[in-house]
Short mmCIF file of C-alpha atoms in Angstrom, two decimals:
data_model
loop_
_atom_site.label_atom_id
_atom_site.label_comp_id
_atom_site.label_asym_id
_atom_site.label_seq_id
_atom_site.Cartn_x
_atom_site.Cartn_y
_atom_site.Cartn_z
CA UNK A 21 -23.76 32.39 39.34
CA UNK A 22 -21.70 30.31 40.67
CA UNK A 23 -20.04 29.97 43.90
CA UNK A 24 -16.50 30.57 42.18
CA UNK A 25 -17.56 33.64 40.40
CA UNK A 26 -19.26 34.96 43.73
CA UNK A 27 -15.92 34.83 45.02
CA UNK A 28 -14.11 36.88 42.06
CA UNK A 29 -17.17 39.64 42.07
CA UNK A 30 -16.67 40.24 45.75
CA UNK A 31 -12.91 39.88 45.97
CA UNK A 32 -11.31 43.85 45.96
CA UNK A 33 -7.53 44.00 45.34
CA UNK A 34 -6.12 46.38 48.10
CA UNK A 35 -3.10 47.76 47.50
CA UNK A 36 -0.66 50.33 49.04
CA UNK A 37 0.16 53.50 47.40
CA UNK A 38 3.60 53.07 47.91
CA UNK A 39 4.75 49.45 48.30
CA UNK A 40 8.86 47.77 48.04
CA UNK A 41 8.81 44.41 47.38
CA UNK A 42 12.60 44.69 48.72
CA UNK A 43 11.33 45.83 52.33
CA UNK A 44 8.41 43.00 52.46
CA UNK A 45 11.01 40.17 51.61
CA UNK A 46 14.31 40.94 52.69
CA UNK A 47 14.46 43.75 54.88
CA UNK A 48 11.88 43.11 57.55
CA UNK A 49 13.59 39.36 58.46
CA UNK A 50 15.53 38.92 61.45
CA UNK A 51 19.50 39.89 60.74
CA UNK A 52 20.25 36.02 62.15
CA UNK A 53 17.72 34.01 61.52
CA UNK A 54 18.75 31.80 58.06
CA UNK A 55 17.83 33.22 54.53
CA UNK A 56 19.03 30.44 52.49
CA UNK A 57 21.04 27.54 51.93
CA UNK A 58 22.65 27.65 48.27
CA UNK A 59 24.00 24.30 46.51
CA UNK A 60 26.53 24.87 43.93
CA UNK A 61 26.47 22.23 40.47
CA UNK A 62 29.17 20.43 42.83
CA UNK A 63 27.29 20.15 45.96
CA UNK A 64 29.41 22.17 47.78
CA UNK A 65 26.67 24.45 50.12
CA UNK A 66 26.51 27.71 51.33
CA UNK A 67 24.41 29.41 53.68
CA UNK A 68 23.72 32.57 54.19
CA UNK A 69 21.79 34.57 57.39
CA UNK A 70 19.06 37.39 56.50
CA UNK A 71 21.48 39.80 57.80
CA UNK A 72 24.28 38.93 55.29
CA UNK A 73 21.68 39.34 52.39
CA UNK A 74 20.63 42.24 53.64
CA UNK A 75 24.07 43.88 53.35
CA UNK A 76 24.81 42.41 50.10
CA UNK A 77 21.44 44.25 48.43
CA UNK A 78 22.09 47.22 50.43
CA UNK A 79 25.92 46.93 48.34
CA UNK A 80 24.16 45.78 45.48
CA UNK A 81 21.70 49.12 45.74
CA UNK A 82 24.58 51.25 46.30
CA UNK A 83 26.32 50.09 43.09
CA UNK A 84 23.30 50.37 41.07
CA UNK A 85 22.64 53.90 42.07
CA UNK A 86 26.19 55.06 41.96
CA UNK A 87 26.04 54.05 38.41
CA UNK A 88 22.96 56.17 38.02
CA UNK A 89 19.93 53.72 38.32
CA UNK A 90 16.82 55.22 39.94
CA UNK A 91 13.22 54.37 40.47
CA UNK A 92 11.46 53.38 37.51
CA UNK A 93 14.66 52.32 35.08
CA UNK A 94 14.45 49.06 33.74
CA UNK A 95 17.54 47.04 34.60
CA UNK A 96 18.56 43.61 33.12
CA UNK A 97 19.91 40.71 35.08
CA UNK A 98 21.66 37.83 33.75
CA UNK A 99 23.39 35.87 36.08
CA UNK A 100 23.48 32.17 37.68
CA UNK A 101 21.24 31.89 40.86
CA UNK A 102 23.41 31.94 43.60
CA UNK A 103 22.94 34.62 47.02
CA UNK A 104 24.56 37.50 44.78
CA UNK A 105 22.36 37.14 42.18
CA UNK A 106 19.44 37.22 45.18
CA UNK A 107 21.25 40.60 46.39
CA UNK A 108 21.37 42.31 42.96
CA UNK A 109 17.17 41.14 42.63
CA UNK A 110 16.81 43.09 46.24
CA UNK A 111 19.14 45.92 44.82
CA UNK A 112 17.03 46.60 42.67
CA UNK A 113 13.84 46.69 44.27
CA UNK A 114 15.45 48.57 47.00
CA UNK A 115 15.66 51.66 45.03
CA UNK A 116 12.28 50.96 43.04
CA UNK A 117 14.11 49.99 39.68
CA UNK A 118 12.05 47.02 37.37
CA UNK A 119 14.13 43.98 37.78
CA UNK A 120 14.47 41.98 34.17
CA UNK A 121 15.44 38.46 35.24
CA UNK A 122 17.01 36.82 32.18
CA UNK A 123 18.04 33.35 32.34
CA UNK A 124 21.08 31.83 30.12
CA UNK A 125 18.07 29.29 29.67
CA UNK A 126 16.46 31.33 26.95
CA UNK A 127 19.36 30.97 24.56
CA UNK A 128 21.05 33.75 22.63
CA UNK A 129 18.14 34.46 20.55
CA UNK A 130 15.91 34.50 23.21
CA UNK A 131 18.15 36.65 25.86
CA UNK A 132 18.48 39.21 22.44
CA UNK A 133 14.67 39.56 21.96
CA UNK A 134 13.83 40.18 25.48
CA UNK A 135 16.68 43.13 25.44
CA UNK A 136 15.60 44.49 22.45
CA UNK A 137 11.56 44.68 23.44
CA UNK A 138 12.42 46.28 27.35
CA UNK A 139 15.23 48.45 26.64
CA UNK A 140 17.09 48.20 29.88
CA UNK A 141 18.82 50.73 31.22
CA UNK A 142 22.45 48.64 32.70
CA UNK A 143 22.49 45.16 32.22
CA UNK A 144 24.31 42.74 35.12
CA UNK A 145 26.15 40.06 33.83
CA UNK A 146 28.83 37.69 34.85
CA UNK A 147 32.25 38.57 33.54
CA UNK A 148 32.51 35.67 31.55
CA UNK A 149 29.29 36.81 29.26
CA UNK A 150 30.94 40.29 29.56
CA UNK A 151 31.18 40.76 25.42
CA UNK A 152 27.98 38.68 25.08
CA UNK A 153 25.42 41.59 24.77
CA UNK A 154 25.79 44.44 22.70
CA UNK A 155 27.18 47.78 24.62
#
């Protein structure tokens, strides 16, 4: 056997019963220490403290679950990356929903497939793509 296979027989996974990815990543950072620093396609930046991402998934979770989203639903995200998209990903998490990150990048087609195979629940979009998907 060898030394790389000794490894995977001995390696045990160990994980919690309960476990939010939301929490682990977001949550437990410092309120001012720096989350990110988004570029726009025009170079203008933003940045953006752990604290002010953590209120925009804690608005992001509120909106979800005020429109009825709960743990386990399957909700569909197509949006640009930019710190609101990051807030809707920890939004979801936050109240144990499956995030379905769909990028514009997969082409109609593509985007249409996906949807069709995971049957999301609601699906966040940018208004301009707002008559994109079916209803």
């Amino acid at each position: 056997m060898s030394r790389y296979e000794e490894i995977c027989a001995a390696h045990e996974w160990r994980v919690p019963q309960r476990y939010n990815i939301a929490q682990d990543c977001c949550d437990k950072h410092p309120p001012e220490k720096l989350a990110m620093i988004h570029e726009r396609f025009d170079g203008e930046q933003r940045t953006l403290t752990w604290g002010e991402l953590q209120a925009l998934s804690n608005q992001a979770a509120n909106l979800l679950e005020a429109h009825g989203v709960t743990r386990g639903d399957r909700i569909a995200v197509v949006l640009p990356a930019t710190p609101e998209t990051a807030a809707i990903f920890f939004g979801t998490w936050k109240l144990g929903a499956l995030l379905l990150s769909m990028s514009v990048l997969y082409g109609d087609d593509g985007i249409a497939h996906r949807l069709r195979d995971s049957v999301p629940g609601p699906i966040v979009q940018s208004l301009p793509r707002r008559n994109w998907f079916p209803a």
